[in-house]
Amino acid sequence: MLSEQSFVFKLYTEGLLLLKFISFEMNQNILGGAATFASLTSSMFTDTSIVGIVGSDFPLEYRTILDKRVDTRGIVTENGGKTFHYDSSFDYDLSHRTSNKTELNVIAQFDPVIPDAYMNSEYIYLANNDPRQNMKILEYFSNPKLVVCDTIEYWILNCRDLVVKMMSAVDGVVINDDEARLLCKNPNLVKCAKTIISWGPRFVIIKKGEHGSLFIAENTVFPAPAYPLEEIVDPTGAGDSFAGGFIGYIAKQNNQSFNTMKEAVIYGNVMGAFAVEDFGIRRFLSVTADDVQIRYREYRNLIQF
Amino acid sequence: MLSEQSFVFKLYTEGLLLLKFISFEMNQNILGGAATFASLTSSMFTDTSIVGIVGSDFPLEYRTILDKRVDTRGIVTENGGKTFHYDSSFDYDLSHRTSNKTELNVIAQFDPVIPDAYMNSEYIYLANNDPRQNMKILEYFSNPKLVVCDTIEYWILNCRDLVVKMMSAVDGVVINDDEARLLCKNPNLVKCAKTIISWGPRFVIIKKGEHGSLFIAENTVFPAPAYPLEEIVDPTGAGDSFAGGFIGYIAKQNNQSFNTMKEAVIYGNVMGAFAVEDFGIRRFLSVTADDVQIRYREYRNLIQF
């Protein structure tokens, strides 16, 4: 239904590391992509920097949007290389995504380097990149307060063992429901999360699109419905916006109590709800900090009983 | 994946009218079915009676289970008639049900009659039966406090206009997500609910299986996640148990404030969570009122933030 051309983009922040792609719709030429969504949403809570690689065809106007809100000194531009390409489509109800084509291109050989200026970052998000590159990046940091990663079908199918190894090296995993089932070979999402926790992380968040999310730690489950919307223009980027809002809020609070985690999950859902209201990242060009607070309070009122 | 033989059963209660089927698993010979689930769960909150029709092959032991908990004087046994048959299967993740076969058999000609003893009932649930029969039953009642109905794919495909007409005559509709999309020809569940509300009902509850439920009234949405479970033995009957718990709790409270409605939705989710923990209605043979209260409190604690 929706199809995208994506540029490789690995993103990193002061207080937040983001590794992923920037994409835009071919027809509409709209900036999108996981690291873009995650860094823009995180930047609404805390100073955010990104690290990554793009092709020389990455439009200047997109770079300008990012430069205004996040520290982009960690972005490398590779001249002549063919950019990452990802093409997916959604079911009728927009809840299941099918990956039609994934071409790594330039990111296959990307050797991530963290700028010195970013070295004191304490909150790190490894977007759904090659688990080898993610693990290499982690070596740059001596003692981060929180490391969270995501992954996608491509890596689960092509190097599942490395995905498991990467997850064993992080504090938290954020993952889509279908990909959790694929990774853990089990239809039950609570069981999938417990399998992942048995590999090492303290918590797992399963993203369920329009159905919200499940936060699961060893002895705790926090199910949160999505903010209900009548208009979903483009579901792309909801999960990445969730992740950016989640870790951005925790970095801002600078504590990891269960209460803060739960609030962070709700902020994640709020940011995901904004993401789907327009194509690409367009909605975030107008969302203000007040808008975020208003929607958070509305959400809290909605689900209380 | 799961296959059932179902008996026609139209069910009605003192304070609650239930119209639907009783089914049981062919292999395991376990009592199940919408009216059974709905009447047993409702009976944990309030006096509940049923009205319906079964074949003469309906096992005595099942009748005995019902007789102990609900008023069954409204059950008609049709000798020699072939009972209703419904066969369905579930996706890998148990979230989507596919109807493989629906044979009406005896219920096609069923002419529902409400016993005099039931005539003062104030809370009426019309299970997913023929909309013509449901509308006929409504004529027996002069001024019920609350009428709620459900429907299924079969009626939507075969007599959509009558389904719409039935819904315009009730106060609330309880319906599965996939069936709401089919009925309203729209993938967005909030929009589907608003379409149904435009036909007449005050509220709609969309049941989303493992993803919980959405309560929607004109200016209100109450999204509630499902109680998270690691073991789902059999998803059959979860929605019917939701409906029984929902209307049973409202009948017990005897008020329809928004707060009571929200609590009723949570009790509905709790009863649905019990239903899937064993085959058929087996779990309800051991669930106590205390178990229900304990799970309700656990649920409330889980989703607070």
Coordinates of C-alpha atoms in Angstrom, one line a residue:
Chain A
M1 CA 0.0 0.0 0.0
L2 CA 2.7 2.4 1.0
S3 CA 6.1 2.1 -0.7
E4 CA 9.3 3.9 0.2
Q5 CA 12.8 4.6 -1.0
S6 CA 15.1 4.8 2.0
F7 CA 18.5 6.2 2.6
V8 CA 20.9 4.7 5.0
F9 CA 21.2 6.7 8.1
K10 CA 22.8 5.8 11.3
L11 CA 22.0 8.1 14.1
Y12 CA 23.5 9.0 17.4
T13 CA 22.7 11.5 20.1
E14 CA 24.3 13.2 23.0
G15 CA 22.4 11.2 25.6
L16 CA 21.0 9.0 22.8
L17 CA 22.4 6.9 20.1
L18 CA 20.2 6.2 17.1
L19 CA 21.2 3.9 14.3
K20 CA 18.9 3.6 11.4
F21 CA 17.7 4.7 8.0
I22 CA 16.2 7.9 6.7
S23 CA 13.6 7.3 4.1
F24 CA 11.3 9.3 2.0
E25 CA 8.4 8.6 -0.3
M26 CA 9.5 8.5 -3.9
N27 CA 6.4 10.2 -5.1
Q28 CA 6.1 12.8 -2.5
N29 CA 9.7 13.2 -1.6
I30 CA 9.0 13.3 2.1
L31 CA 11.6 12.9 4.8
G32 CA 11.0 9.8 6.9
G33 CA 12.9 6.8 8.3
A34 CA 13.6 5.2 11.7
A35 CA 16.5 7.4 12.9
T36 CA 14.8 10.5 11.7
F37 CA 11.6 9.7 13.6
A38 CA 13.5 8.5 16.7
S39 CA 15.8 11.5 16.8
L40 CA 13.2 14.1 16.2
T41 CA 10.8 12.7 18.8
S42 CA 13.7 12.2 21.3
S43 CA 14.8 15.8 20.7
M44 CA 11.5 17.0 22.1
F45 CA 12.6 15.7 25.5
T46 CA 16.4 16.0 25.6
D47 CA 19.4 17.0 23.6
T48 CA 19.7 14.4 20.9
S49 CA 22.6 13.6 18.5
I50 CA 22.7 11.1 15.6
V51 CA 25.4 9.1 13.9
G52 CA 24.9 7.4 10.5
I53 CA 25.7 7.2 6.8
V54 CA 23.8 8.7 3.9
G55 CA 24.3 8.7 0.2
S56 CA 25.3 11.9 -1.6
D57 CA 21.8 11.9 -3.0
F58 CA 20.4 12.7 0.4
P59 CA 18.5 16.0 -0.1
L60 CA 19.9 19.2 1.5
E61 CA 16.5 20.2 2.7
Y62 CA 16.2 17.0 4.8
R63 CA 19.6 17.6 6.3
T64 CA 18.5 21.1 7.1
I65 CA 15.4 19.8 9.0
L66 CA 17.6 17.5 11.1
D67 CA 20.3 20.2 11.7
K68 CA 17.8 22.4 13.3
R69 CA 16.7 19.9 16.0
V70 CA 19.5 17.4 16.5
D71 CA 23.3 17.2 16.6
T72 CA 24.2 15.8 13.1
R73 CA 28.0 15.9 13.4
G74 CA 28.0 12.1 13.4
I75 CA 26.4 11.8 10.0
V76 CA 28.8 10.6 7.3
T77 CA 28.0 11.2 3.6
E78 CA 29.3 8.5 1.2
N79 CA 29.8 9.8 -2.3
G80 CA 28.7 7.6 -5.1
G81 CA 27.5 4.7 -3.0
K82 CA 24.0 3.4 -3.6
T83 CA 21.8 4.1 -0.7
F84 CA 19.9 1.6 1.4
H85 CA 16.6 0.6 -0.1
Y86 CA 13.6 -0.7 1.8
D87 CA 10.2 -1.3 0.4
S88 CA 7.2 -2.5 2.4
S89 CA 3.5 -2.7 2.3
F90 CA 0.7 -2.8 4.9
D91 CA -2.4 -5.0 5.4
Y92 CA -5.8 -3.6 4.9
D93 CA -6.0 -2.8 8.7
L94 CA -2.5 -1.3 8.7
S95 CA -1.5 -3.6 11.5
H96 CA 0.8 -6.0 9.7
R97 CA 3.8 -4.8 7.6
T98 CA 5.2 -7.0 4.9
S99 CA 8.9 -6.3 3.8
N100 CA 8.9 -6.5 0.1
K101 CA 12.6 -5.7 -0.5
T102 CA 15.6 -4.8 1.6
E103 CA 18.8 -3.8 -0.2
L104 CA 21.6 -2.9 2.2
N105 CA 23.9 -1.2 -0.4
V106 CA 26.3 1.3 1.3
I107 CA 25.5 0.2 4.8
A108 CA 26.7 -3.3 4.2
Q109 CA 30.3 -2.0 4.5
F110 CA 29.7 0.9 6.9
D111 CA 32.2 1.1 9.7
P112 CA 30.6 3.2 12.4
V113 CA 32.8 5.7 14.2
I114 CA 31.6 7.8 17.1
P115 CA 32.8 11.4 17.2
D116 CA 34.7 12.3 20.3
A117 CA 32.1 15.0 21.1
Y118 CA 29.5 12.2 21.6
M119 CA 31.6 10.0 23.9
N120 CA 29.9 10.9 27.1
S121 CA 26.4 10.0 26.0
E122 CA 24.6 8.0 28.7
Y123 CA 21.4 7.0 26.9
I124 CA 21.9 5.0 23.8
Y125 CA 19.4 3.7 21.2
L126 CA 20.6 1.2 18.6
A127 CA 18.0 1.4 15.9
N128 CA 17.3 -1.7 13.7
N129 CA 20.7 -1.8 12.1
D130 CA 23.2 -4.6 11.4
P131 CA 23.7 -6.2 14.8
R132 CA 27.5 -6.4 14.2
Q133 CA 27.6 -2.6 13.7
N134 CA 25.4 -2.0 16.7
M135 CA 27.7 -4.2 18.9
K136 CA 30.8 -2.4 17.5
I137 CA 29.3 1.0 18.5
L138 CA 28.6 -0.2 22.0
E139 CA 32.3 -0.7 22.5
Y140 CA 32.9 3.0 22.3
F141 CA 31.0 3.6 25.5
S142 CA 32.5 2.7 28.8
N143 CA 29.5 2.8 31.1
P144 CA 26.2 4.0 29.5
K145 CA 23.2 4.3 31.9
L146 CA 20.8 2.7 29.4
V147 CA 21.1 0.9 26.1
V148 CA 18.0 0.0 24.1
C149 CA 18.0 -1.7 20.7
D150 CA 15.4 -2.7 18.0
T151 CA 15.7 -5.1 15.1
I152 CA 13.8 -6.0 12.0
E153 CA 12.8 -9.1 10.0
Y154 CA 15.9 -8.8 7.7
W155 CA 18.4 -9.4 10.5
I156 CA 16.3 -12.1 12.2
L157 CA 16.2 -14.0 8.9
N158 CA 19.8 -13.4 7.9
C159 CA 21.8 -13.5 11.2
R160 CA 19.5 -14.5 14.1
D161 CA 22.4 -15.6 16.3
L162 CA 23.9 -12.1 16.1
V163 CA 20.6 -10.5 16.9
V164 CA 20.4 -12.7 20.0
K165 CA 24.0 -11.7 20.9
M166 CA 23.3 -8.0 20.4
M167 CA 20.2 -8.3 22.6
S168 CA 22.2 -10.0 25.3
A169 CA 24.4 -6.9 25.5
V170 CA 21.7 -4.3 26.0
D171 CA 19.4 -3.3 28.9
G172 CA 16.1 -3.2 26.9
V173 CA 14.7 -4.3 23.6
V174 CA 12.0 -2.6 21.6
I175 CA 10.5 -4.8 18.9
N176 CA 7.4 -5.2 16.7
D177 CA 4.9 -7.9 17.6
D178 CA 5.4 -9.9 14.3
E179 CA 9.1 -9.7 14.6
A180 CA 9.1 -10.8 18.2
R181 CA 7.1 -13.9 17.1
L182 CA 9.5 -14.5 14.3
L183 CA 12.6 -14.1 16.5
C184 CA 11.3 -16.2 19.4
K185 CA 9.3 -18.8 17.3
N186 CA 6.3 -18.4 19.6
P187 CA 2.9 -16.8 18.9
N188 CA 2.4 -15.6 22.5
L189 CA 3.9 -12.1 23.0
V190 CA 4.4 -12.4 26.8
K191 CA 6.4 -15.6 26.2
C192 CA 8.4 -14.0 23.4
A193 CA 9.4 -11.2 25.8
K194 CA 10.4 -13.6 28.5
T195 CA 12.5 -15.5 26.0
I196 CA 14.3 -12.3 25.1
I197 CA 14.8 -11.4 28.8
S198 CA 16.4 -14.9 29.3
W199 CA 19.1 -13.7 26.9
G200 CA 20.1 -10.8 29.1
P201 CA 18.0 -7.6 28.8
R202 CA 16.1 -6.3 31.8
F203 CA 13.0 -5.4 29.8
V204 CA 11.3 -5.8 26.5
I205 CA 8.7 -3.6 24.9
I206 CA 6.6 -5.2 22.2
K207 CA 5.1 -2.6 19.8
K208 CA 1.7 -3.6 18.5
G209 CA 0.9 -0.7 16.1
E210 CA -2.7 0.5 16.6
H211 CA -3.0 -1.9 19.5
G212 CA -0.4 -0.1 21.6
S213 CA 2.4 -1.8 23.5
L214 CA 3.4 -4.3 26.1
F215 CA 6.2 -3.5 28.5
I216 CA 7.5 -6.7 30.1
A217 CA 10.2 -7.1 32.8
E218 CA 10.9 -10.2 34.8
N219 CA 8.0 -9.9 37.2
T220 CA 6.0 -7.1 35.6
V221 CA 3.8 -6.5 32.6
F222 CA 2.5 -3.0 31.7
P223 CA 0.0 -3.2 28.7
A224 CA -0.8 0.2 27.2
P225 CA -3.4 0.7 24.5
A226 CA -2.5 3.0 21.6
Y227 CA -4.0 6.5 21.6
P228 CA -7.1 6.0 19.5
L229 CA -7.1 7.9 16.2
E230 CA -9.7 8.2 13.5
E231 CA -7.3 9.2 10.8
I232 CA -4.2 7.2 10.1
V233 CA -2.4 8.7 7.1
D234 CA 0.8 6.7 7.2
P235 CA 1.7 4.1 9.8
T236 CA 5.4 4.2 8.8
G237 CA 7.6 5.5 11.6
A238 CA 5.2 4.9 14.5
G239 CA 7.4 2.4 16.2
D240 CA 10.5 4.5 15.7
S241 CA 8.7 7.5 17.1
F242 CA 7.7 5.4 20.0
A243 CA 11.3 4.4 20.7
G244 CA 12.5 8.0 20.5
G245 CA 9.8 9.3 22.8
F246 CA 10.4 6.4 25.2
I247 CA 14.2 6.8 25.6
G248 CA 14.1 10.6 25.3
Y249 CA 11.7 10.8 28.2
I250 CA 13.8 8.5 30.4
A251 CA 17.0 10.5 29.5
K252 CA 15.2 13.7 30.5
Q253 CA 14.1 12.2 33.8
N254 CA 17.5 10.6 34.3
N255 CA 16.0 7.8 36.3
Q256 CA 14.8 4.3 35.5
S257 CA 12.2 3.6 38.2
F258 CA 9.3 1.5 37.0
N259 CA 7.0 4.5 37.3
T260 CA 9.3 6.5 34.9
M261 CA 9.4 3.5 32.6
K262 CA 5.6 3.4 32.5
E263 CA 5.4 7.1 31.8
A264 CA 8.0 6.8 29.1
V265 CA 5.9 4.0 27.4
I266 CA 2.9 6.4 27.4
Y267 CA 5.0 9.2 25.9
G268 CA 6.2 6.7 23.4
N269 CA 2.6 5.9 22.4
V270 CA 1.8 9.6 22.2
M271 CA 4.7 10.2 19.8
G272 CA 3.7 7.2 17.7
A273 CA 0.2 8.6 17.5
F274 CA 1.6 11.9 16.2
A275 CA 3.7 10.1 13.6
V276 CA 0.9 8.4 11.8
E277 CA -1.2 11.6 11.4
D278 CA 0.8 12.7 8.3
F279 CA 3.2 11.3 5.8
G280 CA 6.8 10.8 6.8
I281 CA 8.0 13.1 9.6
R282 CA 5.8 15.9 8.4
R283 CA 3.6 15.9 11.6
F284 CA 6.7 16.6 13.7
L285 CA 7.4 19.8 11.9
S286 CA 4.4 21.4 13.7
V287 CA 4.1 19.4 17.0
T288 CA 5.0 21.5 20.0
A289 CA 6.0 20.5 23.5
D290 CA 2.6 21.8 24.7
D291 CA 0.9 19.5 22.1
V292 CA 2.8 16.5 23.6
Q293 CA 1.7 17.4 27.2
I294 CA -1.9 17.9 26.1
R295 CA -2.0 14.6 24.4
Y296 CA -0.3 12.9 27.3
R297 CA -2.9 14.2 29.7
E298 CA -5.8 13.3 27.4
Y299 CA -4.3 9.8 27.1
R300 CA -4.1 9.5 30.9
N301 CA -7.7 10.6 31.3
L302 CA -8.9 8.2 28.6
I303 CA -7.5 5.1 30.1
Q304 CA -8.2 5.7 33.8
F305 CA -11.2 4.0 35.3
Chain B
M1 CA -6.6 -25.0 14.2
L2 CA -9.6 -25.3 16.5
S3 CA -12.7 -26.8 15.2
E4 CA -16.1 -27.0 16.8
Q5 CA -19.5 -28.6 16.5
S6 CA -22.1 -26.2 17.7
F7 CA -25.7 -26.5 18.9
V8 CA -28.1 -23.8 18.4
F9 CA -29.0 -22.1 21.6
K10 CA -30.8 -18.9 22.1
L11 CA -30.5 -17.7 25.6
Y12 CA -32.3 -15.2 27.8
T13 CA -32.0 -14.2 31.4
E14 CA -33.9 -12.5 34.2
G15 CA -32.1 -9.3 33.9
L16 CA -30.3 -10.5 30.9
L17 CA -31.3 -11.9 27.5
L18 CA -28.8 -14.1 25.7
L19 CA -29.4 -15.4 22.2
K20 CA -26.8 -17.7 20.8
F21 CA -25.3 -21.1 20.3
I22 CA -23.9 -23.7 22.6
S23 CA -21.0 -25.5 21.1
F24 CA -18.6 -28.2 22.2
E25 CA -15.5 -29.6 20.8
M26 CA -16.1 -32.8 18.8
N27 CA -13.0 -34.5 20.1
Q28 CA -13.1 -33.5 23.6
N29 CA -16.9 -33.1 24.0
I30 CA -16.6 -29.9 26.0
L31 CA -19.4 -27.5 26.5
G32 CA -18.8 -24.1 24.9
G33 CA -20.7 -21.6 22.8
A34 CA -21.6 -17.9 22.9
A35 CA -24.8 -18.1 25.0
T36 CA -23.2 -20.5 27.4
F37 CA -20.1 -18.3 27.9
A38 CA -22.2 -15.2 28.2
S39 CA -24.8 -16.6 30.6
L40 CA -22.2 -18.3 32.8
T41 CA -20.1 -15.2 33.1
S42 CA -23.1 -12.9 33.6
S43 CA -24.4 -15.3 36.3
M44 CA -21.3 -14.5 38.4
F45 CA -22.6 -10.9 38.7
T46 CA -26.4 -11.2 38.6
D47 CA -29.3 -13.6 38.3
T48 CA -29.2 -14.7 34.7
S49 CA -31.7 -16.6 32.5
I50 CA -31.4 -17.9 29.0
V51 CA -33.8 -18.6 26.1
G52 CA -32.9 -20.7 23.0
I53 CA -33.3 -23.9 21.1
V54 CA -31.2 -27.0 21.1
G55 CA -31.4 -30.3 19.3
S56 CA -32.4 -33.5 21.1
D57 CA -28.7 -34.5 20.9
F58 CA -27.8 -31.8 23.4
P59 CA -26.0 -33.8 26.1
L60 CA -27.8 -34.0 29.5
E61 CA -24.5 -33.2 31.4
Y62 CA -24.3 -29.8 29.6
R63 CA -27.9 -29.0 30.5
T64 CA -27.0 -29.9 34.1
I65 CA -24.1 -27.5 34.2
L66 CA -26.3 -24.7 32.9
D67 CA -29.3 -25.6 35.2
K68 CA -27.0 -25.1 38.2
R69 CA -26.1 -21.5 37.4
V70 CA -28.7 -20.0 35.2
D71 CA -32.5 -20.1 34.7
T72 CA -32.9 -22.4 31.7
R73 CA -36.7 -22.5 31.5
G74 CA -36.5 -20.6 28.2
I75 CA -34.6 -23.4 26.5
V76 CA -36.6 -25.3 23.9
T77 CA -35.5 -28.7 22.7
E78 CA -36.4 -29.6 19.1
N79 CA -36.6 -33.3 18.5
G80 CA -35.1 -34.6 15.4
G81 CA -33.9 -31.3 14.0
K82 CA -30.3 -31.0 12.9
T83 CA -28.4 -28.7 15.2
F84 CA -26.6 -25.5 14.1
H85 CA -23.1 -26.2 13.0
Y86 CA -20.2 -23.7 13.0
D87 CA -16.6 -24.5 12.2
S88 CA -13.8 -21.9 12.4
S89 CA -10.1 -21.7 12.6
F90 CA -7.6 -19.2 14.0
D91 CA -4.4 -17.6 12.7
Y92 CA -1.0 -18.5 14.1
D93 CA -1.2 -15.6 16.6
L94 CA -4.8 -16.5 17.5
S95 CA -6.0 -12.9 16.7
H96 CA -8.0 -13.5 13.5
R97 CA -10.7 -16.1 13.3
T98 CA -11.8 -17.5 9.9
S99 CA -15.3 -18.9 9.6
N100 CA -15.0 -22.2 7.7
K101 CA -18.6 -23.3 7.7
T102 CA -21.9 -22.0 9.1
E103 CA -25.0 -24.3 8.8
L104 CA -28.1 -22.8 10.4
N105 CA -30.2 -26.0 10.5
V106 CA -32.9 -25.8 13.2
I107 CA -32.4 -22.2 14.0
A108 CA -33.4 -21.1 10.5
Q109 CA -37.0 -21.6 11.4
F110 CA -36.8 -20.9 15.1
D111 CA -39.6 -18.7 16.3
P112 CA -38.4 -17.3 19.6
V113 CA -40.9 -17.1 22.5
I114 CA -40.2 -15.4 25.8
P115 CA -41.6 -17.2 28.9
D116 CA -43.9 -15.0 31.0
A117 CA -41.6 -15.5 34.0
Y118 CA -38.9 -13.6 32.1
M119 CA -41.0 -10.7 31.0
N120 CA -39.7 -8.2 33.6
S121 CA -36.1 -8.5 32.5
E122 CA -34.4 -5.1 32.3
Y123 CA -31.0 -5.9 30.9
I124 CA -31.1 -7.8 27.6
Y125 CA -28.2 -9.2 25.6
L126 CA -29.0 -10.3 22.0
A127 CA -26.2 -12.7 21.1
N128 CA -25.0 -13.0 17.4
N129 CA -28.2 -14.6 16.2
D130 CA -30.4 -14.0 13.2
P131 CA -31.2 -10.2 13.4
R132 CA -34.9 -11.0 12.5
Q133 CA -35.2 -13.2 15.5
N134 CA -33.4 -10.7 17.7
M135 CA -35.8 -7.9 16.6
K136 CA -38.8 -10.1 17.2
I137 CA -37.6 -10.9 20.8
L138 CA -37.2 -7.2 21.5
E139 CA -40.9 -6.7 20.9
Y140 CA -41.7 -8.7 24.0
F141 CA -40.2 -6.1 26.2
S142 CA -41.9 -2.8 26.9
N143 CA -39.2 -0.8 28.5
P144 CA -35.8 -2.5 29.1
K145 CA -33.1 -0.4 30.7
L146 CA -30.3 -1.6 28.4
V147 CA -30.3 -3.7 25.2
V148 CA -26.9 -4.8 23.8
C149 CA -26.4 -6.9 20.7
D150 CA -23.6 -8.7 18.9
T151 CA -23.4 -10.0 15.3
I152 CA -21.1 -12.2 13.2
E153 CA -19.8 -12.4 9.7
Y154 CA -22.6 -14.8 8.5
W155 CA -25.3 -12.2 9.1
I156 CA -23.3 -9.3 7.8
L157 CA -22.7 -11.2 4.5
N158 CA -26.2 -12.5 4.2
C159 CA -28.5 -9.8 5.5
R160 CA -26.4 -6.7 6.3
D161 CA -29.5 -4.4 6.0
L162 CA -31.2 -6.3 8.8
V163 CA -28.1 -6.2 10.9
V164 CA -28.1 -2.4 10.6
K165 CA -31.8 -2.3 11.4
M166 CA -31.3 -4.5 14.5
M167 CA -28.4 -2.2 15.7
S168 CA -30.6 0.8 15.2
A169 CA -33.0 -0.7 17.8
V170 CA -30.5 -1.3 20.6
D171 CA -28.5 0.8 23.1
G172 CA -25.1 -0.8 22.6
V173 CA -23.3 -3.0 20.1
V174 CA -20.5 -5.4 21.0
I175 CA -18.6 -6.6 17.9
N176 CA -15.3 -8.2 16.9
D177 CA -12.8 -5.9 15.1
D178 CA -12.7 -7.8 11.9
E179 CA -16.5 -8.0 11.8
A180 CA -16.8 -4.2 12.5
R181 CA -14.5 -3.6 9.5
L182 CA -16.6 -5.9 7.3
L183 CA -19.8 -4.3 8.4
C184 CA -18.7 -0.7 8.1
K185 CA -16.4 -1.2 5.1
N186 CA -13.6 0.8 6.8
P187 CA -10.3 -0.4 8.3
N188 CA -10.3 2.2 11.1
L189 CA -12.0 0.9 14.2
V190 CA -12.9 4.3 15.7
K191 CA -14.6 5.2 12.4
C192 CA -16.4 1.9 12.3
A193 CA -17.8 2.6 15.8
K194 CA -18.9 6.0 14.8
T195 CA -20.7 4.7 11.8
I196 CA -22.6 2.2 13.9
I197 CA -23.4 5.0 16.4
S198 CA -24.8 7.0 13.5
W199 CA -27.4 4.2 13.1
G200 CA -28.8 4.6 16.6
P201 CA -26.9 2.9 19.5
R202 CA -25.4 5.1 22.2
F203 CA -22.2 3.1 22.4
V204 CA -20.1 0.5 20.6
I205 CA -17.5 -1.9 22.0
I206 CA -15.0 -3.3 19.6
K207 CA -13.5 -6.6 20.8
K208 CA -9.9 -7.1 19.7
G209 CA -9.0 -10.5 21.2
E210 CA -5.6 -10.4 22.8
H211 CA -5.4 -6.6 22.2
G212 CA -8.3 -5.9 24.5
S213 CA -11.3 -3.6 23.6
L214 CA -12.3 -0.2 22.5
F215 CA -15.4 1.4 24.1
I216 CA -16.7 4.2 22.0
A217 CA -19.5 6.6 22.6
E218 CA -20.3 9.9 20.8
N219 CA -17.6 12.0 22.5
T220 CA -15.7 9.4 24.4
V221 CA -13.2 6.6 23.7
F222 CA -12.1 4.1 26.4
P223 CA -9.3 1.8 25.1
A224 CA -8.6 -1.1 27.4
P225 CA -5.7 -3.6 26.9
A226 CA -6.4 -7.3 27.4
Y227 CA -5.2 -8.9 30.6
P228 CA -1.9 -10.3 29.4
L229 CA -1.6 -14.1 29.5
E230 CA 1.2 -16.4 28.8
E231 CA -1.0 -19.4 28.1
I232 CA -3.9 -19.2 25.7
V233 CA -5.4 -22.7 25.5
D234 CA -8.5 -21.8 23.4
P235 CA -9.5 -18.3 22.2
T236 CA -13.1 -19.5 21.5
G237 CA -15.6 -17.8 23.7
A238 CA -13.5 -14.9 24.9
G239 CA -15.7 -12.3 23.2
D240 CA -18.9 -13.9 24.5
S241 CA -17.5 -14.0 28.0
F242 CA -16.6 -10.4 27.6
A243 CA -20.2 -9.6 26.7
G244 CA -21.6 -11.6 29.7
G245 CA -19.2 -10.0 32.1
F246 CA -19.9 -6.5 30.7
I247 CA -23.7 -6.6 30.9
G248 CA -23.8 -8.7 34.0
Y249 CA -21.8 -6.1 35.9
I250 CA -23.9 -3.3 34.7
A251 CA -27.1 -5.2 35.7
K252 CA -25.6 -5.8 39.1
Q253 CA -24.8 -2.1 39.5
N254 CA -28.1 -1.1 38.0
N255 CA -26.7 2.2 36.7
Q256 CA -25.2 3.2 33.4
S257 CA -22.8 6.0 34.3
F258 CA -19.6 6.3 32.2
N259 CA -17.6 5.1 35.2
T260 CA -19.8 2.0 35.6
M261 CA -19.4 1.3 31.9
K262 CA -15.6 1.5 32.1
E263 CA -15.6 -0.8 35.1
A264 CA -17.9 -3.2 33.2
V265 CA -15.5 -3.2 30.2
I266 CA -12.7 -4.2 32.5
Y267 CA -14.8 -7.0 34.1
G268 CA -15.5 -8.0 30.5
N269 CA -11.8 -8.3 29.8
V270 CA -11.2 -10.2 33.0
M271 CA -13.9 -12.8 32.1
G272 CA -12.5 -13.1 28.6
A273 CA -9.1 -13.7 30.0
F274 CA -10.5 -16.6 32.2
A275 CA -12.3 -18.1 29.1
V276 CA -9.1 -18.6 27.1
E277 CA -7.3 -20.4 29.9
D278 CA -9.0 -23.8 29.2
F279 CA -11.1 -25.4 26.5
G280 CA -14.7 -24.5 26.2
I281 CA -16.3 -23.2 29.4
R282 CA -14.2 -25.5 31.6
R283 CA -12.3 -22.7 33.3
F284 CA -15.6 -21.3 34.6
L285 CA -16.4 -24.5 36.4
S286 CA -13.7 -23.5 38.9
V287 CA -13.6 -19.7 38.8
T288 CA -15.0 -18.1 42.0
A289 CA -16.3 -14.6 42.7
D290 CA -13.0 -14.0 44.7
D291 CA -10.9 -15.0 41.7
V292 CA -12.8 -12.4 39.6
Q293 CA -12.2 -9.7 42.2
I294 CA -8.5 -10.6 42.5
R295 CA -7.9 -10.5 38.8
Y296 CA -9.9 -7.2 38.5
R297 CA -7.6 -5.6 41.1
E298 CA -4.4 -7.1 39.5
Y299 CA -5.6 -5.7 36.2
R300 CA -6.2 -2.2 37.6
N301 CA -2.8 -2.2 39.2
L302 CA -1.2 -3.3 36.0
I303 CA -2.5 -0.6 33.8
Q304 CA -2.2 2.4 36.2
F305 CA 0.7 4.8 35.7

